[in-house]
XYZ file of C-alpha atoms in Angstrom:
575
model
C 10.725 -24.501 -7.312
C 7.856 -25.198 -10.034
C 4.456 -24.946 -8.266
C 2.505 -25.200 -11.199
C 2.196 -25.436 -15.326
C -0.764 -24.583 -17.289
C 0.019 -25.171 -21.003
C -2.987 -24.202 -23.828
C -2.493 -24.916 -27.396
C 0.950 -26.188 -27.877
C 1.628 -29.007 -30.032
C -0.389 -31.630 -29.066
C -1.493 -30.321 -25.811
C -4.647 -28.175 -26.075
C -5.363 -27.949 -22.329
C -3.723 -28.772 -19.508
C -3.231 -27.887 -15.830
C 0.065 -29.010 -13.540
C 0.578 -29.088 -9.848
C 4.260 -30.507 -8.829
C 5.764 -31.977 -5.769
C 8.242 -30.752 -3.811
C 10.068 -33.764 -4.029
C 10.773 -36.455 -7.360
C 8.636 -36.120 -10.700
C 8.604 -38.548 -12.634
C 6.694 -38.136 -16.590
C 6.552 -41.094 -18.704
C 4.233 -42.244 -22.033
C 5.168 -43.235 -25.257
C 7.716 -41.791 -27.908
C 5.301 -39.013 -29.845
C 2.829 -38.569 -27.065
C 4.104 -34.993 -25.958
C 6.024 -35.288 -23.260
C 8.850 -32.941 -25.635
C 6.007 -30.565 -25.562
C 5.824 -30.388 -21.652
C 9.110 -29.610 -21.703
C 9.140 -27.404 -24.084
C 5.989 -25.208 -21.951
C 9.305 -24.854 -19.530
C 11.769 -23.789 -21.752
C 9.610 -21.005 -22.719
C 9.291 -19.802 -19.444
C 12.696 -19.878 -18.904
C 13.340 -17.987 -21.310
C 13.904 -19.921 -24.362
C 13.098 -18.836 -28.135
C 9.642 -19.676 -29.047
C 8.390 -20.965 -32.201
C 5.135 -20.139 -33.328
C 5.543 -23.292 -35.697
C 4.474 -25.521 -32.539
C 1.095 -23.173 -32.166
C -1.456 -26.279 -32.354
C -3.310 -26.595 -35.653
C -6.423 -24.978 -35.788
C -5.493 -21.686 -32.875
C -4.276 -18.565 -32.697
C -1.659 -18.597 -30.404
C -0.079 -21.007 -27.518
C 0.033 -19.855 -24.159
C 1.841 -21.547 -21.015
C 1.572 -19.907 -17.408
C 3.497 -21.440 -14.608
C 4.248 -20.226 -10.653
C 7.329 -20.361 -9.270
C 8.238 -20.194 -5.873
C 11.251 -17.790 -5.890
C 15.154 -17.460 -4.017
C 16.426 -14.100 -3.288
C 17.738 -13.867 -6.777
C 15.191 -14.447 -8.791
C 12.545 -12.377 -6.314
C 15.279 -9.238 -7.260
C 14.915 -9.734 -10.654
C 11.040 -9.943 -10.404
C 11.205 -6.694 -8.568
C 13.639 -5.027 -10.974
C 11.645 -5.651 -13.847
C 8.635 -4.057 -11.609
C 6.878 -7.587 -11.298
C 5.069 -8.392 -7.782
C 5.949 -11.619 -5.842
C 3.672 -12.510 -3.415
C 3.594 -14.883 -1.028
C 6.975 -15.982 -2.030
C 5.978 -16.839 -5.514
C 6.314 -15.342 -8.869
C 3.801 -15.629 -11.862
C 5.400 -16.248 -15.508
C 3.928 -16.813 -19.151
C 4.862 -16.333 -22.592
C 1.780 -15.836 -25.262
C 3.294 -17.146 -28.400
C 1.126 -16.082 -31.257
C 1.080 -17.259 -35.161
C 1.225 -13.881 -36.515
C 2.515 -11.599 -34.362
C 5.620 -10.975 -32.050
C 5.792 -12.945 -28.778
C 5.169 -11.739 -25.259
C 6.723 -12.573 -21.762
C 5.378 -11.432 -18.702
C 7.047 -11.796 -14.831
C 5.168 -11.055 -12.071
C 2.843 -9.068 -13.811
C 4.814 -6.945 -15.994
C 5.517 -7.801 -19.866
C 9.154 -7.879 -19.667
C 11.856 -9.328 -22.784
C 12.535 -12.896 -22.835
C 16.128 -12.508 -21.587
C 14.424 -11.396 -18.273
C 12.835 -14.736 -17.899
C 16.374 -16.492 -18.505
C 17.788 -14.487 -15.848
C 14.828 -15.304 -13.766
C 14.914 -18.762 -14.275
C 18.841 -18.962 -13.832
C 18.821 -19.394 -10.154
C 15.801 -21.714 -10.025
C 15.994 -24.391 -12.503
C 18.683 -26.457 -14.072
C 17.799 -28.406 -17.487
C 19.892 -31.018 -18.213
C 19.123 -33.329 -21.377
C 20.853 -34.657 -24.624
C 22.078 -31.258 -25.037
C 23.591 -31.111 -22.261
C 25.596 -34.423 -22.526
C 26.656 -32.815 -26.041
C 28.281 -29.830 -24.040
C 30.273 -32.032 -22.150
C 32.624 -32.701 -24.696
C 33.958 -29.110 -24.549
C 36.562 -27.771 -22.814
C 34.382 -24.885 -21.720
C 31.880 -27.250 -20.176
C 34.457 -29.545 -18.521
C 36.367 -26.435 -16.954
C 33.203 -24.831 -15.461
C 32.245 -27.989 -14.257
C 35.255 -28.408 -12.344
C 35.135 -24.822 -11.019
C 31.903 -25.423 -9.782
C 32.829 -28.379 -8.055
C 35.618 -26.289 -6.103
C 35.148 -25.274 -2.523
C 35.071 -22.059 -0.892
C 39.239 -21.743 -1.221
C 38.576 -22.262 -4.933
C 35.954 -20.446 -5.359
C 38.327 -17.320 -4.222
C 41.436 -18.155 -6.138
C 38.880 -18.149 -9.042
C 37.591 -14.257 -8.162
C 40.609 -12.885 -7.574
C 42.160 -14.750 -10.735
C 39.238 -12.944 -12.402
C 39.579 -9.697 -11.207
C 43.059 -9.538 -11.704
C 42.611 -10.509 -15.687
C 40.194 -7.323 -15.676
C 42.663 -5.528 -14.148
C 45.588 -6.455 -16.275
C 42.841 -6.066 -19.406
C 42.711 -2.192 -18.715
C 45.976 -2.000 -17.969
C 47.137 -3.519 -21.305
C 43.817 -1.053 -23.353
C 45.430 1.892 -21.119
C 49.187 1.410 -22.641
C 48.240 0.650 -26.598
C 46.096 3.437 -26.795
C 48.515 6.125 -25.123
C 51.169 4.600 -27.250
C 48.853 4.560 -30.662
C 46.847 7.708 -30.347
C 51.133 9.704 -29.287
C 50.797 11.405 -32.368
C 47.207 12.728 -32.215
C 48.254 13.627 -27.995
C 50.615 15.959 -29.512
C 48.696 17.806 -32.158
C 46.069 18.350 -29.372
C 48.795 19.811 -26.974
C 49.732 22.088 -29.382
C 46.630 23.208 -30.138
C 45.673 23.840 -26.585
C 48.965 25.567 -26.305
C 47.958 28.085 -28.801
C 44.651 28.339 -27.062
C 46.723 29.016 -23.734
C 48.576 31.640 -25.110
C 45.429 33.633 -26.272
C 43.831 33.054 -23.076
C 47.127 34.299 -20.945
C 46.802 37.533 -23.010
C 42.556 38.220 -22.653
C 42.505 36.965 -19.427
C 38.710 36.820 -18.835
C 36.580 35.889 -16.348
C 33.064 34.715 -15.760
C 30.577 37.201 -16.574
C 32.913 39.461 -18.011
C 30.999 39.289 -21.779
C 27.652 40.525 -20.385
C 29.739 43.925 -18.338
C 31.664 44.334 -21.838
C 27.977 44.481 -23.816
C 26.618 46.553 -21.066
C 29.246 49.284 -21.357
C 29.241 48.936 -25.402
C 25.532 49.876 -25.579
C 26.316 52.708 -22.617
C 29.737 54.410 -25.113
C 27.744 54.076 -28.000
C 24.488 55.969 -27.153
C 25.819 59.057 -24.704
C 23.998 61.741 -26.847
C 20.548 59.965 -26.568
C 21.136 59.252 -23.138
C 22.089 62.729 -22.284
C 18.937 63.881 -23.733
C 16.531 61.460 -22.392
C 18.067 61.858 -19.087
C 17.842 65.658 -18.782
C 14.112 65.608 -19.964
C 13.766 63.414 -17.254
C 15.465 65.448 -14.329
C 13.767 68.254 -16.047
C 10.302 66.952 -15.489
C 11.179 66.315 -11.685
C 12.981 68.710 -11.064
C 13.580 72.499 -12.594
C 14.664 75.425 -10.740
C 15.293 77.514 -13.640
C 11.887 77.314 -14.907
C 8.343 78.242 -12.942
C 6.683 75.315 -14.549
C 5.262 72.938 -11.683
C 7.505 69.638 -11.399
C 6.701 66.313 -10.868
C 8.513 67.536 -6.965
C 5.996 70.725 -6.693
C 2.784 68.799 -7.768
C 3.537 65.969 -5.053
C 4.449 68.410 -2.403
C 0.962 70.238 -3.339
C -0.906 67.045 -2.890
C 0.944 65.646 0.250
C -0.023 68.700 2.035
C -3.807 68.191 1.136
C -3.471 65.001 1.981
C -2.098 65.773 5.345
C -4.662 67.990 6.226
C -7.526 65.920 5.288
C -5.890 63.395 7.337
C -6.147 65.181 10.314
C -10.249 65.489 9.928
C -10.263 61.810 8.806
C -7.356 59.575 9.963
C -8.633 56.536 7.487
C -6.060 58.895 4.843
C -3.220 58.912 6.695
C -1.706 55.924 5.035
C -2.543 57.607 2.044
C -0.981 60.560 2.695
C 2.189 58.430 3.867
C 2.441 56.724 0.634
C 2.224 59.893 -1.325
C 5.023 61.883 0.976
C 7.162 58.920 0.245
C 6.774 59.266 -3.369
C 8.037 62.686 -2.991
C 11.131 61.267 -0.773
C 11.157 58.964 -3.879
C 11.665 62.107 -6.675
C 14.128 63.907 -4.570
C 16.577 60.620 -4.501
C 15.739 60.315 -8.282
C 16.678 63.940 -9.412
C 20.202 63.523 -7.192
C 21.133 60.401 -9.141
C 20.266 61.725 -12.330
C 22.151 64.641 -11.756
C 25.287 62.956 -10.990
C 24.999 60.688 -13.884
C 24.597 63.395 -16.046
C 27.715 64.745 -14.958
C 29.146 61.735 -15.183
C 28.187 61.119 -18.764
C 30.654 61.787 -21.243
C 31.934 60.764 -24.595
C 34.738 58.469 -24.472
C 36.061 56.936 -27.997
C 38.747 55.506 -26.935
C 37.087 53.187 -24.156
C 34.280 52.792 -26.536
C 37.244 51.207 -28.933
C 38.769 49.135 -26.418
C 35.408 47.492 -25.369
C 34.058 46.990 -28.710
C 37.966 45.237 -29.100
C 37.494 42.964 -26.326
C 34.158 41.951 -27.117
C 34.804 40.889 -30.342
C 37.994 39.176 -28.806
C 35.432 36.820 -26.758
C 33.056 36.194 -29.109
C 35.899 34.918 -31.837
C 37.668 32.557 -28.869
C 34.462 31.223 -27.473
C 33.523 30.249 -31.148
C 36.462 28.496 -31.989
C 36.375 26.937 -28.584
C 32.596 25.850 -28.876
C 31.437 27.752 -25.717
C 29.566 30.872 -24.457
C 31.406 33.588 -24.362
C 30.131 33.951 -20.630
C 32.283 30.859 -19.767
C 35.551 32.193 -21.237
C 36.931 32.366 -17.168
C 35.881 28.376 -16.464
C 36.901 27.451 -20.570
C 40.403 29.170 -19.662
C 40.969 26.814 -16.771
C 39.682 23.855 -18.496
C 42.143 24.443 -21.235
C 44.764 24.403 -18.849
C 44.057 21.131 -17.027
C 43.684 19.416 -20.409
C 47.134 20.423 -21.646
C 48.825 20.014 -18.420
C 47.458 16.169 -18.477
C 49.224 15.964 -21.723
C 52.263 16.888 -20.819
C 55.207 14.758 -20.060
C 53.799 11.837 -22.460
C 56.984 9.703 -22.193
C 56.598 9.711 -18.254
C 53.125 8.745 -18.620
C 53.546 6.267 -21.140
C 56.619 4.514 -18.939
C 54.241 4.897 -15.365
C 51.424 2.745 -17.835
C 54.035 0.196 -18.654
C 55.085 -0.727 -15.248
C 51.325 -0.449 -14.401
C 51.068 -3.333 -17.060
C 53.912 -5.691 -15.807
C 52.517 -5.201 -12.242
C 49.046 -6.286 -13.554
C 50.795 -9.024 -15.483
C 52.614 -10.178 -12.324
C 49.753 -10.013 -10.238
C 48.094 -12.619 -12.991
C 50.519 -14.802 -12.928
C 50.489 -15.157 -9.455
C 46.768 -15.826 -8.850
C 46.804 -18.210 -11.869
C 49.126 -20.288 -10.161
C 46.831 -20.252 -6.735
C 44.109 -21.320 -9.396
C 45.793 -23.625 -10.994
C 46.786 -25.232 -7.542
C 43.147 -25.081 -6.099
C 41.793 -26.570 -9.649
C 44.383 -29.542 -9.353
C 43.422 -30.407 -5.880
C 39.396 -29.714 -7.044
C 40.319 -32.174 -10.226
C 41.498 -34.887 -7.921
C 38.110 -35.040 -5.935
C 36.046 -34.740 -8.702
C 37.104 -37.330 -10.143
C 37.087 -39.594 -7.057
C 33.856 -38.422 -6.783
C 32.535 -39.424 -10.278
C 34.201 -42.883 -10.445
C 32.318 -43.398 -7.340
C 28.835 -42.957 -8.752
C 30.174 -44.547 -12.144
C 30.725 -47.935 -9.822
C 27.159 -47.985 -9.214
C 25.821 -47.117 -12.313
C 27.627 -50.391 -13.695
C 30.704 -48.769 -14.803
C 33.198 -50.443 -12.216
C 36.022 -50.656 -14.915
C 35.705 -47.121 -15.953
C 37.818 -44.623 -14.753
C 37.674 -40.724 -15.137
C 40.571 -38.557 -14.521
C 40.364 -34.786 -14.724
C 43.126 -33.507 -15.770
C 44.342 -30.224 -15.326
C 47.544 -28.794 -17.578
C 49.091 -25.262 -17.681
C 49.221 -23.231 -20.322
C 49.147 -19.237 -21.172
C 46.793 -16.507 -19.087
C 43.344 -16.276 -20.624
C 40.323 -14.838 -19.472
C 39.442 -17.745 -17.532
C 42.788 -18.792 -16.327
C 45.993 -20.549 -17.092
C 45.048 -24.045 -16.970
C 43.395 -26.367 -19.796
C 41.109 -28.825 -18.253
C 39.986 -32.061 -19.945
C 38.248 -34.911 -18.790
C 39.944 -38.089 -19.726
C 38.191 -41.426 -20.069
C 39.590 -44.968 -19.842
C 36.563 -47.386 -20.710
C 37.886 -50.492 -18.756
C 41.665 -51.460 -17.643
C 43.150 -52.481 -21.019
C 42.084 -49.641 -22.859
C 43.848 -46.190 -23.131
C 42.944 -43.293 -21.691
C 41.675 -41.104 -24.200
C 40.206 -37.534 -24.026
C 36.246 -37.790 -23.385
C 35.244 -35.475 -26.281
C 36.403 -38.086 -28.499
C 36.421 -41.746 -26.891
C 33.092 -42.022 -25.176
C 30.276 -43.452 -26.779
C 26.594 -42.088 -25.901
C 25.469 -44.644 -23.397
C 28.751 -43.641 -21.281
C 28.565 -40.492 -22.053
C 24.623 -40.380 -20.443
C 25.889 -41.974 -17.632
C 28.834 -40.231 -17.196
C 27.195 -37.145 -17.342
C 24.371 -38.325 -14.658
C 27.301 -39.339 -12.443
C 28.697 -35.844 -12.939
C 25.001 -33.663 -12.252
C 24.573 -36.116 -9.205
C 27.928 -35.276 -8.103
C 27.452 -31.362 -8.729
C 24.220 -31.638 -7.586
C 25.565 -32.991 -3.662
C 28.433 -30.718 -3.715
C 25.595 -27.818 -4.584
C 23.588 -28.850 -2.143
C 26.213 -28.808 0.823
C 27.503 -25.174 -0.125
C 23.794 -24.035 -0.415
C 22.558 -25.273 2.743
C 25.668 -23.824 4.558
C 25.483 -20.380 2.409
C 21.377 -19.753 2.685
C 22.119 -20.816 6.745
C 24.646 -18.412 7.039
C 24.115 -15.783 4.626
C 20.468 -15.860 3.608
C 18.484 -17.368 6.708
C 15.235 -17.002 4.618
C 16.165 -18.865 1.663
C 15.733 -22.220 3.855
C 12.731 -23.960 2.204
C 13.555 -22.442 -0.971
C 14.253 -25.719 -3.103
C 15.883 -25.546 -6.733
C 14.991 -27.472 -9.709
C 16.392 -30.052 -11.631
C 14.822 -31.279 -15.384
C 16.433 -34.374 -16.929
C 15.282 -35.404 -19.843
C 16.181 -38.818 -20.983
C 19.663 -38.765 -19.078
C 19.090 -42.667 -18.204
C 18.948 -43.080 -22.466
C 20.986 -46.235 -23.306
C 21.047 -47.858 -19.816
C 18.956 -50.412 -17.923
C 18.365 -53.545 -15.602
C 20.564 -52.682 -12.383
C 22.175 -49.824 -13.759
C 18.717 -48.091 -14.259
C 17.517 -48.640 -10.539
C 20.809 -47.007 -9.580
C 19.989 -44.144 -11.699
C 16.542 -44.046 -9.689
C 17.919 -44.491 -6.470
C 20.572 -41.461 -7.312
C 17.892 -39.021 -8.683
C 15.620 -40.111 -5.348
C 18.509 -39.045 -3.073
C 19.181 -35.664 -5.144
C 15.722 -35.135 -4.688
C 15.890 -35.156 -0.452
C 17.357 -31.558 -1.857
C 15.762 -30.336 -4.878
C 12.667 -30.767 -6.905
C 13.360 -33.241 -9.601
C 11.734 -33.512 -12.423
C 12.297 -36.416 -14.805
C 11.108 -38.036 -18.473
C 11.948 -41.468 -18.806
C 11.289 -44.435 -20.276
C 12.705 -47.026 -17.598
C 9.996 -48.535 -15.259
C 13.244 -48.626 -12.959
C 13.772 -44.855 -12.984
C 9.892 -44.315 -12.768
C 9.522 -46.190 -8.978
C 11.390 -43.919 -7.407
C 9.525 -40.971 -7.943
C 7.403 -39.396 -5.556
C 4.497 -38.971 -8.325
C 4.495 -39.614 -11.593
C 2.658 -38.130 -14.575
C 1.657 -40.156 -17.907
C 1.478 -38.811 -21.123
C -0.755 -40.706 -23.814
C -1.940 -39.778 -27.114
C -5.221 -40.379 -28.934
C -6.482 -39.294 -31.811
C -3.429 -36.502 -32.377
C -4.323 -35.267 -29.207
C -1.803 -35.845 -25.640
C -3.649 -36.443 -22.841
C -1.640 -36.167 -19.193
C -2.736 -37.791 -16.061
C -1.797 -37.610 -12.575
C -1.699 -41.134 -11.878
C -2.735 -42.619 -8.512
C -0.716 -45.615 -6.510
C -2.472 -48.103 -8.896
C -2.794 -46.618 -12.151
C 1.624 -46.210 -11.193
C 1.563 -49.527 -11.013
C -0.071 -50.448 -14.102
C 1.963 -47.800 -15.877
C 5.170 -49.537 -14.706
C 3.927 -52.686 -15.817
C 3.417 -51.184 -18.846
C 7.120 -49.590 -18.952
C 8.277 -53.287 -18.151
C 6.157 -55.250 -20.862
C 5.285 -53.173 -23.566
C 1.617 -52.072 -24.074
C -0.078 -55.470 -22.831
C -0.548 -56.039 -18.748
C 0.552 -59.302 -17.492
C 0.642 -60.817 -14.220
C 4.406 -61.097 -14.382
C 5.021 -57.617 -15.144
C 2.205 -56.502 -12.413
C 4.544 -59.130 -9.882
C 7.793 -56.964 -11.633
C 6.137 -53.569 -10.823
C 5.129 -54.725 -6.978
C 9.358 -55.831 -6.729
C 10.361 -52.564 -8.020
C 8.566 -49.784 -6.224
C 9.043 -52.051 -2.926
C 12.489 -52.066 -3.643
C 12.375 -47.883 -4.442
C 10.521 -47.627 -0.823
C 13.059 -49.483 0.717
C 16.248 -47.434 -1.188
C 14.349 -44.400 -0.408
C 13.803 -45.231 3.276
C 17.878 -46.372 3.244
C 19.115 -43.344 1.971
């Protein structure tokens, strides 16, 4: 619901504040005096593209704030786009300079545009000439039927979805196993080859870094013999009276000892040094088995120096580290063993596709079955309204007709329209004229609009206990255009009992519309400048005079005023 609407700089609006009712909203003033702007401030918040062009002469920029008092939809996308809600309500603007980009912020956060359409999506529903234009497609006129459905429709019309999805990969599966056959096979082969060379190196994990190791080892035994014998030699040497590194440890671990025993603060000392000497001894054994161990071996140094290179030349035509040849082998295999048996595939994808193709066919007709029985109410449902909005004689028939799968079903739906009883019945895109068409299209809102209502209520009861409260928003603009006299309090009356529900929000130019609303705002316009008033219970009813005589007040149209926001209390109180 919209709490609030603070507009600055736009159009003919410089400054302006908004609080709004709950309940029915009615804005009214004369062609040119802004009320397109006011509307405008909304569709901005919602979302829509700005245009700078609308700046008012003389600023910098436009900006329009507004608070909305959010559903559990929108209050997830607030929270998403890591905006705040608080106390149930969410903050928007758009800043719409001359010169310079746009911004939109939600809840606090500057966020793109689209955010605020997806924000505004669950909340607020405009509906204007637009709008009566879009009912003359078939994508229109089939989504309005669909969201007429009930709960059984609503489920033939997911599972008809998901099962189009389904039969959509099914069919991209098949074509491109079938088209990209030829490149399968030139891969398999490829990774054949790769097998091959793999089944005869064998390596593992790891393997590289041992081979390297042992290379450097083979290829230096002359320096290592030498360096490793001057290093046993300078530990140990019993063939020379030289002092080792043993002897001169041994000479100072029995100092140490014995200074230990006059003062004991050096027996960790003299610990530490006796283990050093522990230390040499396990050093010189080692050494001297590795020097026996140490010998010369082309032949392994050959074979090594082979295998390396081997891994380095596979793991650079494979595009990995040679130190992954073990996991690269077994990916190899598991690639070419998935492109195997390509005929057996290719068959297992077909039947995968008639299956999918089958299982479309069969929720289409469940679709097509609900949408029939959905057509047939809907359009009980809008020749009722049409009856009082002065239409008695004209009758609107949905009709639904079968034709191929698509991606929203197997049925074309149309709206047909037979003006009164003599005339044929001819598609609505084409026979309606714009008066119907308004009222056809407030019959059909009104009608979407109770049927909306009842599933809400039931699903926020059920479902979402603390979405109760949470009211939605409805913006006509100008939907009672072309109508008036008894078909114009009937429009009233409708948009007062669609507003026991919603917030409604309405510009109009019919004093008949204008009594039903719970408040009403006027817009005026002086010196290229809109002003907008709240107006009180008798400024209303001068305004409505007003609405009923043209800009002069006259007792008559005062008396007409009085008649027609009695008769609103009295609908109001009825319905």
């Amino acid at each position: 619901m919209l709490e609030s609407l603070r507009i600055e700089n736009l159009g003919t609006i410089s400054s302006v504040a908004l609080e709004f009712s709950p309940g029915f909203t009615v804005i009214t003033g004369e062609t040119g005096a802004g009320k397109t702007m006011l509307l405008t401030s909304l569709d901005w918040l919602l979302g829509a593209k700005v245009e700078p062009a609308l700046v008012s002469h003389g600023a910098q920029k436009a900006v329009v704030e507004g608070s909305f008092q959010v559903d559990n939809a929108a209050g997830a996308v607030v929270e998403e786009a890591g905006g705040v809600v608080e106390d149930g309500v969410a903050e928007v603007s758009r800043v719409v300079p001359l010169a310079s980009r746009s911004k939109a912020h939600l809840g606090g956060r500057t966020v793109p545009a689209a955010i605020l359409g997806e924000f505004g999506s669950s909340l607020v529903s405009v509906h204007g000439q637009a709008a009566q234009g879009r009912l003359r497609t078939e994508r229109a006129q089939r989504d309005a039927l669909d969201a007429y459905g009930d709960e059984p429709h609503r489920r033939a019309l997911e599972r008809y979805l998901r099962d189009w999805e389904a039969l959509s990969l099914a069919q991209k599966a098949f074509t491109q196993w079938e088209v990209n056959a030829e490149k399968r096979e030139q891969r398999r082969e490829v990774l054949e080859r790769f097998c091959e060379e793999f089944d005869t190196l064998r390596p593992e994990d790891g393997e590289f870094t041992e081979l390297s190791a042992s290379v450097a080892k083979l290829s230096n035994v002359e320096s290592l013999r030498e360096n490793v014998a001057a290093a046993l030699g300078a530990i140990e040497n019993e063939a020379d009276s030289t002092p080792t590194a043993i002897d001169l440890v041994a000479v100072a671990t029995r100092a140490l000892q014995r200074a230990a025993e006059e003062d004991s603060s050096l027996q960790e000392v003299a610990q530490s040094v006796s283990g050093v000497g522990y230390a040499l001894d396990d050093a010189a054994r080692e050494l001297g088995v590795y020097l026996q161990d140490l010998n010369a071996d082309p032949e392994a140094l050959q074979e090594a120096l082979s295998r390396r290179a081997a891994f380095t030349d596979l793991s650079l035509r494979l595009g990995v580290e040679p130190e992954n040849l073990g996991t690269a082998w077994q990916d190899t295999v598991t690639e070419m063993q998935g492109l195997q048996g390509g005929t057996e595939h290719l068959e297992q994808l077909r039947l995968a596709k008639e299956a999918a193709a089958e299982a479309v066919n069969q929720s289409a007709a469940k679709l097509h079955e609900a949408r029939e029985k959905t057509a047939r109410a809907l359009s009980k449902a809008i020749n009722a309204e049409l009856v009082g909005l002065d239409m008695k004689d004209t009758q609107v028939n949905v009709e639904v007709r079968q034709k191929e799968p698509g991606a929203h079903g197997a049925d074309r739906v149309e709206f047909m329209l037979r003006p009164h009883p003599k005339a044929p019945v001819l598609a609505l895109s084409s026979a309606a004229s714009g008066g119907e068409l308004s009222r056809i299209m407030l019959a059909l809102e009104v009608t979407l609009a109770d049927r909306s209502s009842r599933l809400s209520q039931t699903n926020q009861t059920i479902q979402n206990p603390q979405n109760v409260g949470t009211r939605g928003t409805f913006v006509f603009d100008e939907v009672d255009a072309g109508i008036g006299g008894q078909a114009g309090i009937e429009v009233g009356r409708r948009l007062a009992r669609l507003a026991q529900e919603y917030q409604v929000i309405v510009v109009t130019h019919l004093a008949q519309v204008a009594a039903f609303g719970d408040s009403q705002v006027q817009i005026t316009k002086s010196g290229g400048e809109s002003r907008i008033t709240v107006l009180n219970q008798e400024s209303r009813r001068e305004e409505l005079a007003r609405m009923i005589s043209g800009t002069k007040l006259t007792k008559t149209a005062l008396a007409h005023a009085d008649e027609l926001i009695e008769l609103a209390r009295v609908g109001q109180s009825e319905s």
